[in-house]
Tab-separated table of C-alpha atoms and ligand atoms in Angstrom:
chain	number	residue	atom	x	y	z
A	179	VAL	CA	42.763	-47.634	-34.064
A	180	THR	CA	43.150	-49.581	-37.317
A	181	GLU	CA	46.480	-49.503	-39.099
A	182	PRO	CA	46.659	-47.996	-42.594
A	183	LEU	CA	46.235	-50.573	-45.358
A	184	GLU	CA	49.583	-51.335	-47.024
A	185	ILE	CA	49.139	-51.180	-50.781
A	186	SER	CA	51.469	-51.902	-53.712
A	187	ILE	CA	50.766	-50.217	-57.008
A	188	LEU	CA	51.681	-52.158	-60.152
A	189	GLY	CA	52.015	-49.684	-63.021
A	190	ALA	CA	52.876	-46.895	-60.584
A	191	ALA	CA	54.225	-44.522	-63.240
A	192	GLY	CA	51.147	-44.733	-65.463
A	193	ARG	CA	48.188	-42.344	-65.509
A	194	MET	CA	46.103	-44.513	-63.183
A	195	GLY	CA	49.094	-45.457	-61.019
A	196	ARG	CA	49.969	-41.805	-60.354
A	197	THR	CA	46.349	-40.923	-59.612
A	198	LEU	CA	46.163	-43.815	-57.124
A	199	ILE	CA	49.359	-42.728	-55.373
A	200	ARG	CA	48.102	-39.153	-54.974
A	201	LEU	CA	44.854	-40.468	-53.474
A	202	LEU	CA	46.741	-42.788	-51.103
A	203	GLN	CA	48.892	-39.913	-49.959
A	204	ALA	CA	45.853	-37.742	-49.291
A	205	GLN	CA	44.584	-40.274	-46.698
A	206	PRO	CA	47.615	-41.445	-44.707
A	207	GLN	CA	45.443	-42.686	-41.816
A	208	ARG	CA	43.732	-45.157	-44.159
A	209	TYR	CA	46.374	-46.127	-46.712
A	210	ARG	CA	50.132	-46.562	-46.966
A	211	LEU	CA	52.016	-46.992	-50.221
A	212	CYS	CA	54.552	-49.767	-49.689
A	213	GLY	CA	55.629	-50.751	-53.198
A	214	ALA	CA	55.615	-49.247	-56.685
A	215	LEU	CA	56.256	-51.319	-59.802
A	216	THR	CA	57.224	-50.051	-63.231
A	217	ILE	CA	59.056	-51.565	-66.221
A	218	ALA	CA	62.850	-52.097	-66.304
A	219	ALA	CA	63.188	-49.685	-69.247
A	220	ASP	CA	61.392	-46.839	-67.427
A	221	PRO	CA	63.717	-43.817	-67.104
A	222	LEU	CA	61.948	-43.050	-63.802
A	223	LEU	CA	63.193	-46.344	-62.272
A	224	GLY	CA	64.585	-45.738	-58.761
A	225	LYS	CA	62.818	-42.372	-58.375
A	226	ASP	CA	60.534	-41.722	-55.407
A	227	ALA	CA	57.010	-42.887	-56.365
A	228	GLY	CA	55.359	-40.024	-54.468
A	229	LEU	CA	57.355	-37.399	-56.341
A	230	VAL	CA	56.727	-39.123	-59.694
A	231	ALA	CA	53.003	-38.973	-58.922
A	232	GLY	CA	53.256	-35.229	-58.345
A	233	GLY	CA	52.893	-35.537	-54.555
A	234	GLU	CA	55.167	-35.692	-51.501
A	235	ALA	CA	58.303	-37.839	-51.338
A	236	CYS	CA	57.381	-41.065	-49.529
A	237	GLY	CA	60.570	-43.137	-49.486
A	238	VAL	CA	59.126	-45.785	-51.842
A	239	PRO	CA	61.192	-46.067	-55.044
A	240	LEU	CA	59.877	-47.251	-58.395
A	241	VAL	CA	61.211	-50.784	-58.860
A	242	ALA	CA	61.062	-53.245	-61.767
A	243	ASP	CA	60.894	-56.478	-59.741
A	244	ALA	CA	57.369	-57.566	-58.790
A	245	GLY	CA	58.553	-59.596	-55.770
A	246	THR	CA	60.268	-56.522	-54.318
A	247	ALA	CA	57.249	-54.310	-55.018
A	248	LEU	CA	54.938	-56.764	-53.245
A	249	ALA	CA	57.189	-57.576	-50.264
A	250	HIS	CA	55.337	-55.540	-47.599
A	251	ALA	CA	51.865	-55.304	-49.149
A	252	ARG	CA	48.525	-56.541	-47.835
A	253	VAL	CA	46.923	-55.917	-51.209
A	254	ALA	CA	48.090	-54.918	-54.708
A	255	ILE	CA	46.409	-52.771	-57.359
A	256	ASP	CA	47.337	-53.282	-61.025
A	257	PHE	CA	46.604	-50.853	-63.875
A	258	THR	CA	49.108	-51.781	-66.587
A	259	LEU	CA	48.858	-53.681	-69.869
A	260	PRO	CA	47.505	-57.152	-70.742
A	261	ALA	CA	51.095	-58.195	-71.603
A	262	ALA	CA	51.936	-57.842	-67.904
A	263	THR	CA	48.830	-59.477	-66.431
A	264	ALA	CA	49.986	-63.128	-66.345
A	265	ASP	CA	53.285	-62.170	-64.658
A	266	HIS	CA	51.497	-60.020	-62.093
A	267	LEU	CA	48.962	-62.750	-61.293
A	268	ARG	CA	51.810	-65.223	-60.803
A	269	ALA	CA	53.792	-62.826	-58.597
A	270	CYS	CA	50.753	-62.047	-56.413
A	271	ALA	CA	49.866	-65.745	-56.126
A	272	SER	CA	53.366	-66.732	-55.053
A	273	ALA	CA	53.529	-63.855	-52.530
A	274	GLY	CA	49.939	-64.519	-51.357
A	275	ILE	CA	48.936	-60.885	-51.971
A	276	PRO	CA	45.280	-60.281	-53.020
A	277	LEU	CA	45.078	-58.408	-56.320
A	278	VAL	CA	42.735	-55.669	-57.518
A	279	LEU	CA	43.093	-55.774	-61.305
A	280	GLY	CA	41.930	-52.932	-63.534
A	281	THR	CA	43.848	-53.595	-66.760
A	282	THR	CA	41.460	-53.846	-69.711
A	283	GLY	CA	41.744	-55.699	-73.017
A	284	LEU	CA	42.421	-59.170	-71.524
A	285	ASP	CA	42.045	-61.943	-74.102
A	286	GLU	CA	40.394	-65.338	-73.611
A	287	ALA	CA	43.642	-67.016	-72.451
A	288	LEU	CA	44.286	-64.318	-69.826
A	289	ARG	CA	40.732	-64.622	-68.574
A	290	GLY	CA	41.431	-68.339	-68.106
A	291	THR	CA	44.587	-67.515	-66.117
A	292	LEU	CA	42.556	-65.047	-64.057
A	293	VAL	CA	39.937	-67.672	-63.189
A	294	ALA	CA	42.616	-70.288	-62.401
A	295	THR	CA	44.584	-67.897	-60.148
A	296	ALA	CA	41.440	-66.885	-58.271
A	297	ARG	CA	41.037	-70.485	-57.046
A	298	THR	CA	43.847	-69.862	-54.578
A	299	LEU	CA	44.027	-66.050	-54.363
A	300	PRO	CA	41.439	-63.318	-53.776
A	301	VAL	CA	41.302	-61.414	-57.101
A	302	LEU	CA	38.941	-58.567	-57.895
A	303	TYR	CA	38.650	-57.727	-61.581
A	304	ALA	CA	36.623	-54.798	-62.834
A	305	ARG	CA	36.785	-53.210	-66.241
A	306	ASN	CA	35.348	-50.087	-64.669
A	307	PHE	CA	35.673	-49.209	-60.998
A	308	SER	CA	33.169	-46.354	-60.955
A	309	VAL	CA	30.128	-46.867	-58.756
A	310	GLY	CA	27.942	-45.220	-61.404
A	311	VAL	CA	29.081	-47.581	-64.171
A	312	THR	CA	28.685	-50.621	-61.930
A	313	LEU	CA	25.109	-49.529	-61.360
A	314	LEU	CA	24.663	-48.809	-65.095
A	315	THR	CA	25.719	-52.395	-65.882
A	316	ALA	CA	23.157	-53.803	-63.467
A	317	LEU	CA	20.458	-51.494	-64.879
A	318	ALA	CA	21.337	-52.450	-68.478
A	319	GLN	CA	20.890	-56.129	-67.607
A	320	LEU	CA	17.594	-55.415	-65.864
A	321	ALA	CA	16.310	-53.388	-68.834
A	322	ALA	CA	17.408	-56.028	-71.367
A	323	ALA	CA	15.603	-58.720	-69.394
A	324	ARG	CA	12.372	-56.665	-69.430
A	325	LEU	CA	12.497	-55.251	-72.979
A	326	ASP	CA	12.129	-57.807	-75.744
A	327	GLU	CA	13.959	-57.776	-79.082
A	328	ASP	CA	11.550	-55.155	-80.493
A	329	TYR	CA	13.944	-52.888	-78.608
A	330	ASP	CA	17.211	-52.717	-80.581
A	331	ALA	CA	20.136	-52.544	-78.159
A	332	GLU	CA	23.089	-50.316	-79.086
A	333	ILE	CA	26.115	-49.400	-77.004
A	334	ILE	CA	27.896	-46.122	-77.656
A	335	GLU	CA	31.185	-45.225	-75.997
A	336	ALA	CA	33.648	-42.314	-76.165
A	337	HIS	CA	37.227	-42.061	-74.808
A	338	HIS	CA	40.404	-39.964	-75.065
A	339	ARG	CA	42.738	-40.273	-78.029
A	340	HIS	CA	45.355	-42.322	-76.100
A	341	LYS	CA	43.126	-45.339	-75.492
A	342	VAL	CA	44.510	-48.404	-77.315
A	343	ASP	CA	41.658	-50.942	-77.075
A	344	ALA	CA	38.164	-50.753	-78.566
A	345	PRO	CA	35.351	-51.086	-77.758
A	346	SER	CA	36.221	-50.153	-74.171
A	347	GLY	CA	36.223	-52.850	-71.495
A	348	THR	CA	33.200	-51.112	-70.016
A	349	ALA	CA	31.321	-51.213	-73.335
A	350	LEU	CA	32.054	-54.952	-73.527
A	351	ALA	CA	30.803	-55.442	-69.976
A	352	LEU	CA	27.625	-53.531	-70.891
A	353	GLY	CA	27.204	-55.703	-73.995
A	354	GLU	CA	27.591	-58.829	-71.880
A	355	ALA	CA	25.042	-57.496	-69.396
A	356	VAL	CA	22.504	-56.907	-72.196
A	357	ALA	CA	23.210	-60.339	-73.722
A	358	GLN	CA	22.886	-61.993	-70.321
A	359	GLY	CA	19.634	-60.167	-69.623
A	360	ARG	CA	18.294	-61.693	-72.824
A	361	GLY	CA	19.716	-65.138	-72.123
A	362	GLY	CA	22.217	-64.978	-75.015
A	363	ALA	CA	25.975	-64.657	-75.526
A	364	LEU	CA	27.646	-61.442	-76.666
A	365	ALA	CA	30.065	-63.279	-78.987
A	366	THR	CA	27.191	-64.365	-81.239
A	367	LEU	CA	25.041	-61.212	-80.880
A	368	ALA	CA	27.587	-58.401	-81.269
A	369	ASP	CA	27.751	-56.157	-84.353
A	370	TRP	CA	31.194	-54.672	-83.683
A	371	SER	CA	31.108	-52.112	-86.495
A	372	ARG	CA	29.185	-51.116	-89.611
A	373	HIS	CA	30.561	-49.921	-92.927
A	374	GLY	CA	29.362	-50.060	-96.511
A	375	ASP	CA	26.679	-52.486	-97.616
A	376	THR	CA	25.673	-53.814	-94.206
A	377	GLY	CA	22.077	-54.830	-94.973
A	378	PRO	CA	19.310	-54.114	-92.457
A	379	ARG	CA	19.921	-54.458	-88.737
A	380	GLU	CA	19.514	-57.989	-87.408
A	381	ARG	CA	16.855	-58.403	-84.747
A	382	GLY	CA	18.304	-59.160	-81.334
A	383	HIS	CA	21.822	-58.065	-82.224
A	384	ILE	CA	23.791	-55.699	-79.996
A	385	GLY	CA	25.520	-52.882	-81.922
A	386	PHE	CA	28.647	-50.991	-80.849
A	387	SER	CA	29.792	-47.467	-81.757
A	388	VAL	CA	33.188	-46.132	-80.718
A	389	ILE	CA	34.333	-42.507	-80.499
A	390	ARG	CA	37.984	-41.544	-79.814
A	391	GLY	CA	39.096	-37.970	-79.256
A	392	GLY	CA	40.684	-35.328	-77.064
A	393	SER	CA	40.771	-35.984	-73.360
A	394	ILE	CA	37.333	-37.592	-72.910
A	395	VAL	CA	37.626	-39.577	-69.646
A	396	GLY	CA	34.896	-42.097	-70.501
A	397	GLU	CA	31.272	-41.949	-71.683
A	398	HIS	CA	28.889	-44.876	-72.153
A	399	THR	CA	25.303	-45.072	-73.317
A	400	VAL	CA	23.104	-48.138	-73.592
A	401	LEU	CA	20.280	-47.406	-76.013
A	402	PHE	CA	17.120	-49.482	-76.380
A	403	ALA	CA	15.284	-48.249	-79.487
A	404	ALA	CA	11.791	-49.499	-80.371
A	405	ASP	CA	9.344	-48.062	-82.917
A	406	GLU	CA	7.366	-46.114	-80.340
A	407	GLU	CA	9.913	-45.239	-77.665
A	408	ARG	CA	13.588	-45.076	-76.766
A	409	LEU	CA	15.326	-45.706	-73.472
A	410	GLU	CA	18.851	-44.321	-73.022
A	411	LEU	CA	20.952	-45.152	-69.992
A	412	SER	CA	24.032	-42.908	-69.895
A	413	HIS	CA	27.054	-42.423	-67.714
A	414	ARG	CA	29.809	-39.812	-67.942
A	415	ALA	CA	33.050	-39.990	-66.007
A	416	VAL	CA	34.414	-36.474	-65.619
A	417	ASP	CA	37.623	-37.229	-63.716
A	418	ARG	CA	39.736	-40.405	-63.798
A	419	SER	CA	40.097	-40.250	-60.019
A	420	VAL	CA	36.631	-41.873	-59.948
A	421	PHE	CA	38.276	-45.147	-61.071
A	422	ALA	CA	41.124	-44.810	-58.573
A	423	ARG	CA	38.672	-44.106	-55.753
A	424	GLY	CA	36.672	-47.209	-56.682
A	425	ALA	CA	39.842	-49.324	-56.918
A	426	LEU	CA	40.856	-48.222	-53.404
A	427	ARG	CA	37.412	-49.070	-52.088
A	428	ALA	CA	37.798	-52.478	-53.758
A	429	ALA	CA	41.256	-52.955	-52.185
A	430	VAL	CA	39.875	-52.311	-48.695
A	431	TRP	CA	37.050	-54.767	-49.378
A	432	LEU	CA	39.362	-57.457	-50.825
A	433	ALA	CA	42.156	-57.500	-48.214
A	434	GLY	CA	41.650	-60.545	-45.998
A	435	ARG	CA	38.882	-62.174	-48.126
A	436	GLN	CA	38.743	-65.829	-49.092
A	437	PRO	CA	40.190	-66.777	-52.501
A	438	GLY	CA	37.772	-66.150	-55.340
A	439	LEU	CA	37.102	-63.985	-58.379
A	440	TYR	CA	35.151	-60.897	-57.379
A	441	ASP	CA	33.976	-57.716	-59.111
A	442	MET	CA	32.606	-54.287	-58.185
A	443	HIS	CA	29.089	-55.703	-57.871
A	444	ASP	CA	30.355	-57.688	-54.878
A	445	VAL	CA	31.917	-54.579	-53.316
A	446	LEU	CA	28.644	-52.659	-53.663
A	447	GLY	CA	26.466	-55.613	-52.634
A	448	LEU	CA	24.534	-55.133	-55.884
A	449	HIS	CA	22.342	-58.055	-56.706
A	450	ILE	CA	19.532	-56.811	-58.903
A	451	ALA	CA	17.034	-59.602	-59.532
A	452	GLN	CA	15.918	-59.887	-63.165
B	630	LIG	N1	39.129	-50.694	-64.769
B	630	LIG	C1	39.066	-49.356	-64.781
B	630	LIG	O1	38.221	-48.727	-64.125
B	630	LIG	C2	40.080	-48.597	-65.614
B	630	LIG	C3	40.130	-47.189	-65.578
B	630	LIG	C4	41.145	-46.549	-66.311
B	630	LIG	C5	42.067	-47.297	-67.025
B	630	LIG	N2	41.970	-48.659	-67.046
B	630	LIG	C6	42.947	-49.508	-67.734
B	630	LIG	O2	44.148	-49.519	-66.965
B	630	LIG	C7	45.270	-49.711	-67.833
B	630	LIG	C8	46.281	-48.603	-67.622
B	630	LIG	O3	45.697	-47.348	-67.980
B	630	LIG	P1	46.518	-45.996	-67.881
B	630	LIG	O4	45.639	-44.934	-68.471
B	630	LIG	O5	47.051	-45.810	-66.505
B	630	LIG	O6	47.713	-46.323	-68.899
B	630	LIG	P2	49.191	-45.790	-68.924
B	630	LIG	O7	49.768	-46.181	-70.245
B	630	LIG	O8	49.258	-44.363	-68.506
B	630	LIG	O9	49.926	-46.627	-67.770
B	630	LIG	C9	50.267	-47.962	-67.872
B	630	LIG	C10	51.589	-48.124	-67.129
B	630	LIG	O10	51.866	-49.517	-66.976
B	630	LIG	C11	53.253	-49.674	-67.102
B	630	LIG	N3	53.577	-51.067	-67.363
B	630	LIG	C12	53.459	-51.766	-68.518
B	630	LIG	N4	53.906	-53.026	-68.341
B	630	LIG	C13	54.272	-53.112	-67.051
B	630	LIG	C14	54.831	-54.146	-66.259
B	630	LIG	N5	55.076	-55.359	-66.766
B	630	LIG	N6	55.091	-53.894	-64.955
B	630	LIG	C15	54.837	-52.692	-64.432
B	630	LIG	N7	54.350	-51.658	-65.133
B	630	LIG	C16	54.068	-51.874	-66.427
B	630	LIG	C17	53.645	-48.725	-68.206
B	630	LIG	O11	55.032	-48.432	-68.154
B	630	LIG	C18	52.783	-47.508	-67.874
B	630	LIG	O12	53.476	-46.631	-66.990
B	630	LIG	C19	44.666	-49.785	-69.245
B	630	LIG	O13	44.437	-51.149	-69.559
B	630	LIG	C20	43.349	-49.051	-69.104
B	630	LIG	O14	42.399	-49.425	-70.075
B	630	LIG	C21	41.005	-49.315	-66.352
Protein backbone atom coordinates (compact mmCIF):
# COMPACT_ATOMS: atom_id res chain seq x y z
CA VAL A 1 0.00 0.00 0.00
CA THR A 2 1.49 3.36 -1.01
CA GLU A 3 1.25 6.25 1.41
CA PRO A 4 -0.72 9.35 0.38
CA LEU A 5 1.43 12.03 -1.25
CA GLU A 6 2.05 14.92 1.16
CA ILE A 7 1.36 18.18 -0.64
CA SER A 8 1.73 21.84 0.36
CA ILE A 9 -0.41 24.39 -1.40
CA LEU A 10 1.10 27.85 -1.88
CA GLY A 11 -1.74 30.32 -2.46
CA ALA A 12 -4.14 28.08 -0.53
CA ALA A 13 -6.83 30.75 -0.10
CA GLY A 14 -7.00 31.64 -3.79
CA ARG A 15 -9.45 30.27 -6.36
CA MET A 16 -7.04 27.60 -7.58
CA GLY A 17 -5.73 26.87 -4.08
CA ARG A 18 -9.23 26.16 -2.74
CA THR A 19 -10.09 24.00 -5.74
CA LEU A 20 -6.89 21.99 -5.20
CA ILE A 21 -7.64 21.47 -1.51
CA ARG A 22 -11.15 20.20 -2.25
CA LEU A 23 -9.73 17.74 -4.79
CA LEU A 24 -7.06 16.57 -2.34
CA GLN A 25 -9.69 16.00 0.30
CA ALA A 26 -11.82 13.97 -2.09
CA GLN A 27 -8.99 11.41 -2.49
CA PRO A 28 -7.48 10.88 0.97
CA GLN A 29 -5.90 7.54 -0.05
CA ARG A 30 -3.83 9.33 -2.70
CA TYR A 31 -3.15 12.79 -1.29
CA ARG A 32 -2.66 14.51 2.06
CA LEU A 33 -2.63 18.27 2.55
CA CYS A 34 0.25 19.07 4.88
CA GLY A 35 0.77 22.82 4.48
CA ALA A 36 -1.20 25.83 3.28
CA LEU A 37 0.43 29.18 2.54
CA THR A 38 -1.27 32.54 2.25
CA ILE A 39 -0.14 36.16 2.71
CA ALA A 40 0.47 37.75 6.14
CA ALA A 41 -2.31 40.29 5.54
CA ASP A 42 -4.93 37.60 4.78
CA PRO A 43 -7.81 37.83 7.28
CA LEU A 44 -8.16 34.04 6.94
CA LEU A 45 -4.66 33.50 8.41
CA GLY A 46 -4.73 30.74 11.06
CA LYS A 47 -8.06 29.32 9.83
CA ASP A 48 -8.35 25.65 8.88
CA ALA A 49 -7.42 25.32 5.17
CA GLY A 50 -10.03 22.61 4.58
CA LEU A 51 -12.84 24.78 5.92
CA VAL A 52 -11.61 27.82 3.95
CA ALA A 53 -11.75 25.67 0.81
CA GLY A 54 -15.37 24.80 1.55
CA GLY A 55 -14.55 21.22 2.61
CA GLU A 56 -13.92 19.31 5.84
CA ALA A 57 -11.69 20.61 8.64
CA CYS A 58 -8.27 18.98 8.22
CA GLY A 59 -6.13 20.40 11.02
CA VAL A 60 -3.87 22.32 8.60
CA PRO A 61 -3.98 26.08 9.29
CA LEU A 62 -3.31 28.79 6.73
CA VAL A 63 0.16 30.14 7.52
CA ALA A 64 2.19 33.04 6.10
CA ASP A 65 5.67 31.50 6.46
CA ALA A 66 6.79 29.42 3.47
CA GLY A 67 9.25 27.34 5.54
CA THR A 68 6.45 26.30 7.91
CA ALA A 69 4.08 25.53 5.02
CA LEU A 70 6.70 23.31 3.37
CA ALA A 71 7.97 21.53 6.50
CA HIS A 72 6.28 18.14 5.94
CA ALA A 73 5.74 18.21 2.17
CA ARG A 74 7.06 15.88 -0.52
CA VAL A 75 5.93 18.28 -3.21
CA ALA A 76 4.49 21.82 -3.37
CA ILE A 77 1.95 23.35 -5.75
CA ASP A 78 1.97 27.13 -6.31
CA PHE A 79 -0.84 29.18 -7.86
CA THR A 80 -0.24 32.73 -6.64
CA LEU A 81 1.18 35.87 -8.24
CA PRO A 82 4.46 36.56 -10.09
CA ALA A 83 5.47 38.84 -7.17
CA ALA A 84 5.66 35.73 -4.98
CA THR A 85 7.40 33.39 -7.43
CA ALA A 86 11.06 34.18 -6.61
CA ASP A 87 10.43 33.78 -2.85
CA HIS A 88 8.61 30.49 -3.38
CA LEU A 89 11.35 29.12 -5.63
CA ARG A 90 13.94 30.05 -3.00
CA ALA A 91 11.93 28.50 -0.16
CA CYS A 92 11.38 25.24 -2.09
CA ALA A 93 15.06 25.08 -3.09
CA SER A 94 16.27 25.55 0.47
CA ALA A 95 13.78 22.96 1.79
CA GLY A 96 14.51 20.59 -1.14
CA ILE A 97 10.80 20.34 -2.02
CA PRO A 98 9.96 19.83 -5.74
CA LEU A 99 7.64 22.56 -7.02
CA VAL A 100 4.70 22.44 -9.43
CA LEU A 101 4.29 26.06 -10.52
CA GLY A 102 1.14 27.33 -12.21
CA THR A 103 1.40 31.09 -11.70
CA THR A 104 1.18 32.92 -15.03
CA GLY A 105 2.56 36.28 -16.15
CA LEU A 106 6.22 35.58 -15.23
CA ASP A 107 8.60 38.12 -16.76
CA GLU A 108 11.99 37.45 -18.36
CA ALA A 109 13.89 37.82 -15.05
CA LEU A 110 11.60 35.34 -13.27
CA ARG A 111 11.99 32.87 -16.11
CA GLY A 112 15.75 33.15 -15.57
CA THR A 113 15.29 32.43 -11.85
CA LEU A 114 13.08 29.48 -12.76
CA VAL A 115 15.73 27.99 -15.06
CA ALA A 116 18.50 28.60 -12.49
CA THR A 117 16.49 27.00 -9.64
CA ALA A 118 15.67 23.96 -11.76
CA ARG A 119 19.40 23.11 -11.95
CA THR A 120 19.19 21.85 -8.39
CA LEU A 121 15.45 21.27 -7.85
CA PRO A 122 12.76 19.42 -9.81
CA VAL A 123 10.41 22.19 -11.04
CA LEU A 124 7.42 21.68 -13.30
CA TYR A 125 6.07 24.85 -14.88
CA ALA A 126 2.95 24.88 -17.00
CA ARG A 127 0.91 27.88 -18.00
CA ASN A 128 -2.00 25.52 -18.50
CA PHE A 129 -2.36 22.17 -16.76
CA SER A 130 -5.24 20.84 -18.84
CA VAL A 131 -4.51 17.73 -20.87
CA GLY A 132 -6.56 19.13 -23.75
CA VAL A 133 -4.58 22.38 -23.92
CA THR A 134 -1.27 20.53 -23.68
CA LEU A 135 -2.36 18.51 -26.68
CA LEU A 136 -3.60 21.68 -28.44
CA THR A 137 -0.14 23.23 -28.03
CA ALA A 138 1.53 20.21 -29.60
CA LEU A 139 -1.03 20.20 -32.45
CA ALA A 140 -0.55 23.95 -33.06
CA GLN A 141 3.20 23.41 -33.43
CA LEU A 142 2.65 20.47 -35.76
CA ALA A 143 0.19 22.47 -37.91
CA ALA A 144 2.49 25.52 -38.04
CA ALA A 145 5.38 23.34 -39.18
CA ARG A 146 3.25 21.90 -42.02
CA LEU A 147 1.37 25.03 -43.13
CA ASP A 148 3.50 27.73 -44.70
CA GLU A 149 3.06 31.48 -44.26
CA ASP A 150 0.21 31.55 -46.81
CA TYR A 151 -1.72 30.46 -43.72
CA ASP A 152 -2.07 33.50 -41.43
CA ALA A 153 -1.83 32.37 -37.80
CA GLU A 154 -4.09 34.09 -35.25
CA ILE A 155 -4.63 33.22 -31.60
CA ILE A 156 -7.92 34.11 -29.95
CA GLU A 157 -8.49 33.74 -26.22
CA ALA A 158 -11.34 34.49 -23.79
CA HIS A 159 -11.30 34.58 -19.95
CA HIS A 160 -13.33 35.78 -16.95
CA ARG A 161 -13.38 39.43 -15.93
CA HIS A 162 -11.01 38.90 -12.94
CA LYS A 163 -8.00 37.85 -15.01
CA VAL A 164 -5.18 40.41 -14.65
CA ASP A 165 -2.71 39.40 -17.39
CA ALA A 166 -3.20 39.41 -21.16
CA PRO A 167 -2.83 37.64 -23.48
CA SER A 168 -3.23 34.57 -21.26
CA GLY A 169 -0.19 32.44 -20.46
CA THR A 170 -1.78 29.72 -22.57
CA ALA A 171 -2.19 32.06 -25.56
CA LEU A 172 1.50 32.96 -25.24
CA ALA A 173 2.45 29.28 -25.10
CA LEU A 174 0.34 28.68 -28.23
CA GLY A 175 2.05 31.63 -29.95
CA GLU A 176 5.45 30.20 -29.04
CA ALA A 177 4.41 26.80 -30.37
CA VAL A 178 3.37 28.33 -33.71
CA ALA A 179 6.58 30.40 -33.90
CA GLN A 180 8.68 27.36 -33.05
CA GLY A 181 6.88 25.26 -35.65
CA ARG A 182 7.92 27.86 -38.21
CA GLY A 183 11.46 28.17 -36.89
CA GLY A 184 10.97 31.76 -35.65
CA ALA A 185 10.67 33.62 -32.35
CA LEU A 186 7.38 34.92 -30.98
CA ALA A 187 8.94 38.19 -29.76
CA THR A 188 9.63 39.29 -33.34
CA LEU A 189 6.50 37.77 -34.95
CA ALA A 190 3.73 38.76 -32.53
CA ASP A 191 1.08 41.38 -33.36
CA TRP A 192 -0.20 41.91 -29.82
CA SER A 193 -3.13 44.15 -30.75
CA ARG A 194 -4.60 46.16 -33.62
CA HIS A 195 -6.21 49.58 -33.50
CA GLY A 196 -6.60 52.42 -35.96
CA ASP A 197 -4.42 52.70 -39.04
CA THR A 198 -2.66 49.35 -38.79
CA GLY A 199 -1.85 48.80 -42.48
CA PRO A 200 -2.28 45.35 -44.04
CA ARG A 201 -1.41 42.22 -42.11
CA GLU A 202 2.26 41.26 -42.26
CA ARG A 203 2.97 37.86 -43.75
CA GLY A 204 4.23 35.37 -41.19
CA HIS A 205 3.11 37.40 -38.19
CA ILE A 206 1.13 35.83 -35.35
CA GLY A 207 -1.88 37.92 -34.26
CA PHE A 208 -3.52 37.90 -30.83
CA SER A 209 -7.11 38.76 -29.84
CA VAL A 210 -8.20 38.94 -26.21
CA ILE A 211 -11.73 38.75 -24.79
CA ARG A 212 -12.49 39.40 -21.09
CA GLY A 213 -15.92 38.89 -19.58
CA GLY A 214 -18.19 37.17 -17.09
CA SER A 215 -17.03 33.89 -15.67
CA ILE A 216 -15.46 32.35 -18.80
CA VAL A 217 -13.04 29.71 -17.46
CA GLY A 218 -10.73 29.75 -20.49
CA GLU A 219 -11.14 29.43 -24.27
CA HIS A 220 -8.37 29.30 -26.88
CA THR A 221 -8.43 29.02 -30.64
CA VAL A 222 -5.49 28.80 -33.01
CA LEU A 223 -6.62 29.85 -36.47
CA PHE A 224 -4.70 29.23 -39.69
CA ALA A 225 -6.40 31.23 -42.45
CA ALA A 226 -5.37 30.86 -46.11
CA ASP A 227 -7.21 32.09 -49.21
CA GLU A 228 -8.83 28.74 -49.93
CA GLU A 229 -9.26 27.16 -46.50
CA ARG A 230 -9.20 27.72 -42.76
CA LEU A 231 -8.08 25.43 -39.97
CA GLU A 232 -9.30 26.20 -36.44
CA LEU A 233 -8.00 24.32 -33.42
CA SER A 234 -10.13 25.14 -30.37
CA HIS A 235 -10.23 24.24 -26.72
CA ARG A 236 -12.77 25.19 -24.06
CA ALA A 237 -12.24 24.67 -20.36
CA VAL A 238 -15.64 24.42 -18.68
CA ASP A 239 -14.54 23.99 -15.06
CA ARG A 240 -11.35 25.25 -13.38
CA SER A 241 -10.97 21.90 -11.62
CA VAL A 242 -9.45 20.71 -14.92
CA PHE A 243 -6.32 22.75 -14.07
CA ALA A 244 -6.23 21.51 -10.48
CA ARG A 245 -6.60 17.91 -11.64
CA GLY A 246 -3.71 18.36 -14.07
CA ALA A 247 -1.57 20.04 -11.39
CA LEU A 248 -2.15 17.07 -9.05
CA ARG A 249 -1.21 14.65 -11.81
CA ALA A 250 1.94 16.73 -12.34
CA ALA A 251 2.72 16.67 -8.59
CA VAL A 252 2.53 12.87 -8.51
CA TRP A 253 4.79 12.70 -11.56
CA LEU A 254 7.32 15.23 -10.17
CA ALA A 255 7.79 13.91 -6.62
CA GLY A 256 11.10 12.04 -6.49
CA ARG A 257 12.35 13.13 -9.97
CA GLN A 258 15.83 14.40 -10.74
CA PRO A 259 16.33 18.18 -10.75
CA GLY A 260 15.25 19.79 -14.00
CA LEU A 261 12.67 22.07 -15.59
CA TYR A 262 9.70 20.04 -16.78
CA ASP A 263 6.28 20.80 -18.27
CA MET A 264 2.98 19.03 -18.93
CA HIS A 265 4.34 17.56 -22.17
CA ASP A 266 6.75 15.54 -20.03
CA VAL A 267 3.93 14.33 -17.77
CA LEU A 268 1.89 13.18 -20.77
CA GLY A 269 4.90 11.75 -22.63
CA LEU A 270 3.93 13.94 -25.59
CA HIS A 271 6.65 14.20 -28.15
CA ILE A 272 5.04 14.99 -31.47
CA ALA A 273 7.65 14.95 -34.23
CA GLN A 274 7.40 17.89 -36.64
N1 LIG B 1 -1.32 27.13 -15.09
C1 LIG B 1 -2.65 26.95 -15.05
O1 LIG B 1 -3.20 25.96 -15.54
C2 LIG B 1 -3.49 28.01 -14.37
C3 LIG B 1 -4.87 27.83 -14.20
C4 LIG B 1 -5.58 28.82 -13.49
C5 LIG B 1 -4.92 29.91 -12.96
N2 LIG B 1 -3.57 30.06 -13.17
C6 LIG B 1 -2.80 31.16 -12.59
O2 LIG B 1 -2.66 30.91 -11.19
C7 LIG B 1 -2.56 32.16 -10.49
C8 LIG B 1 -3.60 32.22 -9.39
O3 LIG B 1 -4.90 32.18 -9.97
P1 LIG B 1 -6.21 32.24 -9.07
O4 LIG B 1 -7.37 32.32 -10.02
O5 LIG B 1 -6.19 31.16 -8.05
O6 LIG B 1 -6.00 33.67 -8.38
P2 LIG B 1 -6.49 34.19 -6.98
O7 LIG B 1 -6.27 35.67 -6.97
O8 LIG B 1 -7.84 33.67 -6.65
O9 LIG B 1 -5.48 33.51 -5.93
C9 LIG B 1 -4.16 33.90 -5.76
C10 LIG B 1 -3.87 33.74 -4.27
O10 LIG B 1 -2.46 33.87 -4.06
C11 LIG B 1 -2.28 34.53 -2.84
N3 LIG B 1 -0.93 35.06 -2.74
C12 LIG B 1 -0.40 36.16 -3.34
N4 LIG B 1 0.88 36.31 -2.96
C13 LIG B 1 1.15 35.28 -2.14
C14 LIG B 1 2.30 34.89 -1.41
N5 LIG B 1 3.44 35.59 -1.47
N6 LIG B 1 2.24 33.76 -0.66
C15 LIG B 1 1.11 33.05 -0.61
N7 LIG B 1 -0.02 33.38 -1.24
C16 LIG B 1 0.01 34.48 -2.00
C17 LIG B 1 -3.37 35.58 -2.82
O11 LIG B 1 -3.61 36.03 -1.49
C18 LIG B 1 -4.55 34.80 -3.40
O12 LIG B 1 -5.28 34.15 -2.36
C19 LIG B 1 -2.69 33.23 -11.59
O13 LIG B 1 -1.39 33.60 -12.02
C20 LIG B 1 -3.44 32.52 -12.69
O14 LIG B 1 -3.22 33.09 -13.96
C21 LIG B 1 -2.85 29.13 -13.85
